[in-house]
Structures are given as structure tokens and as C-alpha cells.
């Protein structure tokens, strides 16, 4: 519900008017942080920068990191999946579709853990059906509705109220990945480039460690076609 001059800014990748909401959650299906009111066309990385710059914004505990989807750049505190490698859980389902190298195994573990954000939004939208349609309120009220319902959701989770109802997953598992932020590399400062390089090396080291641990657990790792190249690319 925005004015005519704002419509283009609020159009998302589906051509619908929407607001972009940044949310972080824990493994108990509770929201840790929610930022609403951004235009539907805003890039996820822009929302994250805003959340981190606010006085009472998103805080990353010392020595910890968040799992993020491919819409975010890989950083030391925000671990993204490896690009150009199968990622979604359905990509690994069925016979002979197991991970074949370190990159795929890393993405499988990443997707398995990050799936909690898909689950919490499935519960959230099933519990608060007002979000299935655009409520006829001003945009300010629509943005505040997200925050109010997120607070109510956390209250109900802490009180042990059951979430046993049909959950509709509306995550990004069937959507093409957004353009990688690496397209903007030429505008990054040298220090940012160095941080990106270090974060990518850190991610590869995690992938290789997981792969090596799997080979050790399974023996020599020569069965099937698990093979090919044990190194993350």
C-alpha cells in the first residue's frame, strides 16, 4: 500500500509490490532480529548493512557467525554457501545423488542447518494468515505488523504453545539465485577485498575439513564416485 511514485521501488523479483524483511533466528525457531520497512527491490546485502549500522542493530556474538543464503556476500561473520554448486536439500535426495566432493558436502550441511529459517517463516505465515494477502493498512502499519507478530511468535514459542498445523514453505528453494554481490567487486575498497578473500579461504577450509572427516569416517573414501576432486573449488 504505497503511493504511485513509490511502486517501482517496492516491486520485487516477481513484479509484485512488497516490503523486504531481514530476519535472523535461532535453532529453537525463535526470531533473534527482525528488520522491516525496506522496499521489495532492495538487495539483501543492503538490508544487512543497515541492520549492522543501527545503534540497536543485529549483533554477532564473539566467535560466532550466522548462516546466510546466496543473496548475501560471504564474510567472516556471515557464512554463505558456495556458488555454482548444487545447494538445496532436494538436490541431494534420492539414490546416487550424494555429495561428490567437498564443495557439495559443505553446501549440503549448510542447507540442512539454514533450513531452520525456511521452517520459521512457514510457521510464521501459517500462524499469522494476515501475511498471505496485502492487509489494507498504511505501509507504516504493515511494517509494524511484521515486528508485532514476530514478538507474538516468540512469546508463543517460549510458552510452549504447539505449532502443529499445516506449514506452508515459501522459501527461496525454487527461486533462481540472485545476482552475486561479486559483480560489485570493482567498487570495493582494498580492505574489503582482503576481508572477502580471507572469508572465502576460511569457507574453503571448512569445506575441506568436513570432507576429510567424512573420508576418515567412511574409510578410504574410494567407494562409488566420491572422488573426483576432494578439494573445494
Short mmCIF file of N, CA and C in Angstrom, two decimals, residues 27-92:
data_model
loop_
_atom_site.label_atom_id
_atom_site.label_comp_id
_atom_site.label_asym_id
_atom_site.label_seq_id
_atom_site.Cartn_x
_atom_site.Cartn_y
_atom_site.Cartn_z
N UNK A 27 17.99 -21.91 16.55
CA UNK A 27 17.54 -23.27 16.23
C UNK A 27 16.35 -23.70 17.06
N UNK A 28 15.85 -22.82 17.93
CA UNK A 28 14.62 -23.07 18.67
C UNK A 28 13.41 -22.43 17.99
N UNK A 29 13.61 -22.03 16.73
CA UNK A 29 12.54 -21.39 15.94
C UNK A 29 12.03 -20.12 16.61
N UNK A 30 12.97 -19.31 17.11
CA UNK A 30 12.64 -18.01 17.66
C UNK A 30 13.42 -16.94 16.90
N UNK A 31 12.77 -15.81 16.67
CA UNK A 31 13.45 -14.71 15.98
C UNK A 31 14.45 -14.05 16.92
N UNK A 32 15.65 -13.81 16.41
CA UNK A 32 16.68 -13.08 17.14
C UNK A 32 16.63 -11.60 16.77
N UNK A 33 16.38 -11.36 15.49
CA UNK A 33 16.38 -9.98 15.00
C UNK A 33 15.47 -9.90 13.78
N UNK A 34 14.71 -8.81 13.67
CA UNK A 34 13.85 -8.58 12.52
C UNK A 34 13.94 -7.11 12.12
N UNK A 35 14.17 -6.87 10.84
CA UNK A 35 14.21 -5.52 10.29
C UNK A 35 13.20 -5.45 9.16
N UNK A 36 12.19 -4.60 9.29
CA UNK A 36 11.16 -4.47 8.26
C UNK A 36 11.25 -3.08 7.63
N UNK A 37 10.34 -2.82 6.70
CA UNK A 37 10.12 -1.50 6.11
C UNK A 37 11.01 -1.18 4.90
N UNK A 38 11.85 -2.10 4.46
CA UNK A 38 12.65 -1.84 3.27
C UNK A 38 11.84 -2.14 2.01
N UNK A 39 12.18 -1.47 0.92
CA UNK A 39 11.49 -1.69 -0.36
C UNK A 39 11.73 -3.11 -0.86
N UNK A 40 10.73 -3.65 -1.58
CA UNK A 40 10.85 -5.00 -2.11
C UNK A 40 11.99 -5.18 -3.09
N UNK A 41 12.43 -4.10 -3.73
CA UNK A 41 13.52 -4.20 -4.71
C UNK A 41 14.90 -4.11 -4.07
N UNK A 42 14.96 -3.82 -2.77
CA UNK A 42 16.25 -3.63 -2.09
C UNK A 42 17.02 -4.95 -2.02
N UNK A 43 18.32 -4.89 -2.28
CA UNK A 43 19.18 -6.07 -2.22
C UNK A 43 19.37 -6.49 -0.76
N UNK A 44 19.43 -7.80 -0.53
CA UNK A 44 19.58 -8.32 0.83
C UNK A 44 20.80 -7.75 1.54
N UNK A 45 21.90 -7.60 0.81
CA UNK A 45 23.12 -7.09 1.43
C UNK A 45 22.96 -5.66 1.92
N UNK A 46 22.06 -4.89 1.28
CA UNK A 46 21.79 -3.53 1.72
C UNK A 46 21.06 -3.53 3.06
N UNK A 47 20.12 -4.46 3.19
CA UNK A 47 19.41 -4.59 4.47
C UNK A 47 20.36 -5.00 5.58
N UNK A 48 21.27 -5.91 5.28
CA UNK A 48 22.22 -6.38 6.29
C UNK A 48 23.13 -5.24 6.74
N UNK A 49 23.60 -4.44 5.81
CA UNK A 49 24.45 -3.30 6.17
C UNK A 49 23.69 -2.33 7.07
N UNK A 50 22.42 -2.10 6.76
CA UNK A 50 21.59 -1.22 7.59
C UNK A 50 21.42 -1.80 8.98
N UNK A 51 21.15 -3.11 9.06
CA UNK A 51 20.94 -3.76 10.35
C UNK A 51 22.19 -3.68 11.23
N UNK A 52 23.36 -3.81 10.62
CA UNK A 52 24.61 -3.79 11.38
C UNK A 52 25.00 -2.38 11.82
N UNK A 53 24.54 -1.38 11.08
CA UNK A 53 24.93 0.00 11.38
C UNK A 53 24.03 0.68 12.41
N UNK A 54 22.91 0.09 12.72
CA UNK A 54 21.97 0.70 13.67
C UNK A 54 22.48 0.57 15.10
N UNK A 55 22.07 1.52 15.95
CA UNK A 55 22.50 1.53 17.35
C UNK A 55 22.11 0.24 18.06
N UNK A 56 20.87 -0.18 17.88
CA UNK A 56 20.40 -1.43 18.48
C UNK A 56 20.19 -2.48 17.40
N UNK A 57 21.13 -2.55 16.49
CA UNK A 57 21.01 -3.43 15.34
C UNK A 57 21.41 -4.86 15.62
N UNK A 58 21.60 -5.59 14.55
CA UNK A 58 21.96 -7.00 14.64
C UNK A 58 23.37 -7.15 15.23
N UNK A 59 23.49 -7.98 16.25
CA UNK A 59 24.77 -8.23 16.90
C UNK A 59 25.20 -9.67 16.65
N UNK A 60 26.46 -9.85 16.28
CA UNK A 60 27.01 -11.19 16.09
C UNK A 60 27.89 -11.51 17.29
N UNK A 61 27.55 -12.51 18.09
CA UNK A 61 28.35 -12.84 19.27
C UNK A 61 29.80 -13.15 18.89
N UNK A 62 30.71 -12.84 19.78
CA UNK A 62 32.13 -13.07 19.55
C UNK A 62 32.39 -14.54 19.26
N UNK A 63 33.10 -14.80 18.18
CA UNK A 63 33.45 -16.16 17.82
C UNK A 63 32.34 -16.95 17.15
N UNK A 64 31.21 -16.30 16.87
CA UNK A 64 30.07 -16.97 16.24
C UNK A 64 29.84 -16.38 14.85
N UNK A 65 28.93 -17.02 14.11
CA UNK A 65 28.56 -16.49 12.80
C UNK A 65 27.16 -16.96 12.45
N UNK A 66 26.53 -16.25 11.51
CA UNK A 66 25.22 -16.61 11.01
C UNK A 66 25.36 -17.32 9.67
N UNK A 67 24.48 -18.28 9.41
CA UNK A 67 24.38 -18.88 8.09
C UNK A 67 23.44 -18.03 7.26
N UNK A 68 23.86 -17.66 6.05
CA UNK A 68 23.04 -16.81 5.19
C UNK A 68 22.89 -17.48 3.83
N UNK A 69 21.92 -17.00 3.06
CA UNK A 69 21.72 -17.59 1.73
C UNK A 69 22.59 -16.88 0.70
N UNK A 70 22.43 -17.29 -0.56
CA UNK A 70 23.32 -16.79 -1.61
C UNK A 70 23.06 -15.33 -1.96
N UNK A 71 22.04 -14.72 -1.37
CA UNK A 71 21.80 -13.30 -1.61
C UNK A 71 22.75 -12.40 -0.85
N UNK A 72 23.54 -12.98 0.04
CA UNK A 72 24.49 -12.21 0.85
C UNK A 72 25.92 -12.55 0.46
N UNK A 73 26.80 -11.60 0.66
CA UNK A 73 28.22 -11.85 0.42
C UNK A 73 28.79 -12.70 1.55
N UNK A 74 29.76 -13.52 1.22
CA UNK A 74 30.40 -14.35 2.24
C UNK A 74 31.34 -13.49 3.07
N UNK A 75 31.16 -13.51 4.40
CA UNK A 75 32.01 -12.76 5.31
C UNK A 75 32.37 -13.65 6.48
N UNK A 76 33.28 -13.16 7.32
CA UNK A 76 33.69 -13.96 8.46
C UNK A 76 32.55 -14.22 9.43
N UNK A 77 31.62 -13.28 9.54
CA UNK A 77 30.51 -13.43 10.48
C UNK A 77 29.22 -13.90 9.80
N UNK A 78 29.25 -14.01 8.48
CA UNK A 78 28.06 -14.41 7.73
C UNK A 78 28.49 -15.42 6.66
N UNK A 79 28.27 -16.68 6.97
CA UNK A 79 28.76 -17.77 6.12
C UNK A 79 27.73 -18.11 5.05
N UNK A 80 28.10 -17.89 3.80
CA UNK A 80 27.21 -18.14 2.67
C UNK A 80 27.60 -19.46 1.99
N UNK A 81 26.68 -20.06 1.23
CA UNK A 81 27.02 -21.30 0.51
C UNK A 81 27.97 -21.03 -0.64
N UNK A 82 28.59 -22.07 -1.13
CA UNK A 82 29.48 -21.96 -2.28
C UNK A 82 28.65 -21.81 -3.55
N UNK A 83 29.06 -20.89 -4.41
CA UNK A 83 28.32 -20.61 -5.63
C UNK A 83 28.61 -21.67 -6.70
N UNK A 84 27.69 -21.78 -7.65
CA UNK A 84 27.82 -22.70 -8.79
C UNK A 84 27.98 -24.15 -8.35
N UNK A 85 27.41 -24.48 -7.20
CA UNK A 85 27.42 -25.84 -6.66
C UNK A 85 26.00 -26.15 -6.19
N UNK A 86 25.49 -27.36 -6.46
CA UNK A 86 24.13 -27.67 -6.02
C UNK A 86 24.01 -27.45 -4.51
N UNK A 87 22.84 -26.97 -4.11
CA UNK A 87 22.71 -26.50 -2.73
C UNK A 87 21.46 -27.02 -2.03
N UNK A 88 20.29 -26.91 -2.64
CA UNK A 88 19.04 -27.19 -1.95
C UNK A 88 18.93 -28.66 -1.58
N UNK A 89 18.25 -28.93 -0.49
CA UNK A 89 18.16 -30.29 0.04
C UNK A 89 17.59 -31.27 -0.98
N UNK A 90 16.64 -30.82 -1.78
CA UNK A 90 16.04 -31.71 -2.78
C UNK A 90 17.06 -32.12 -3.84
N UNK A 91 18.11 -31.33 -4.01
CA UNK A 91 19.14 -31.66 -4.99
C UNK A 91 19.95 -32.89 -4.58
N UNK A 92 19.90 -33.23 -3.28
CA UNK A 92 20.68 -34.36 -2.78
C UNK A 92 19.80 -35.56 -2.46
#
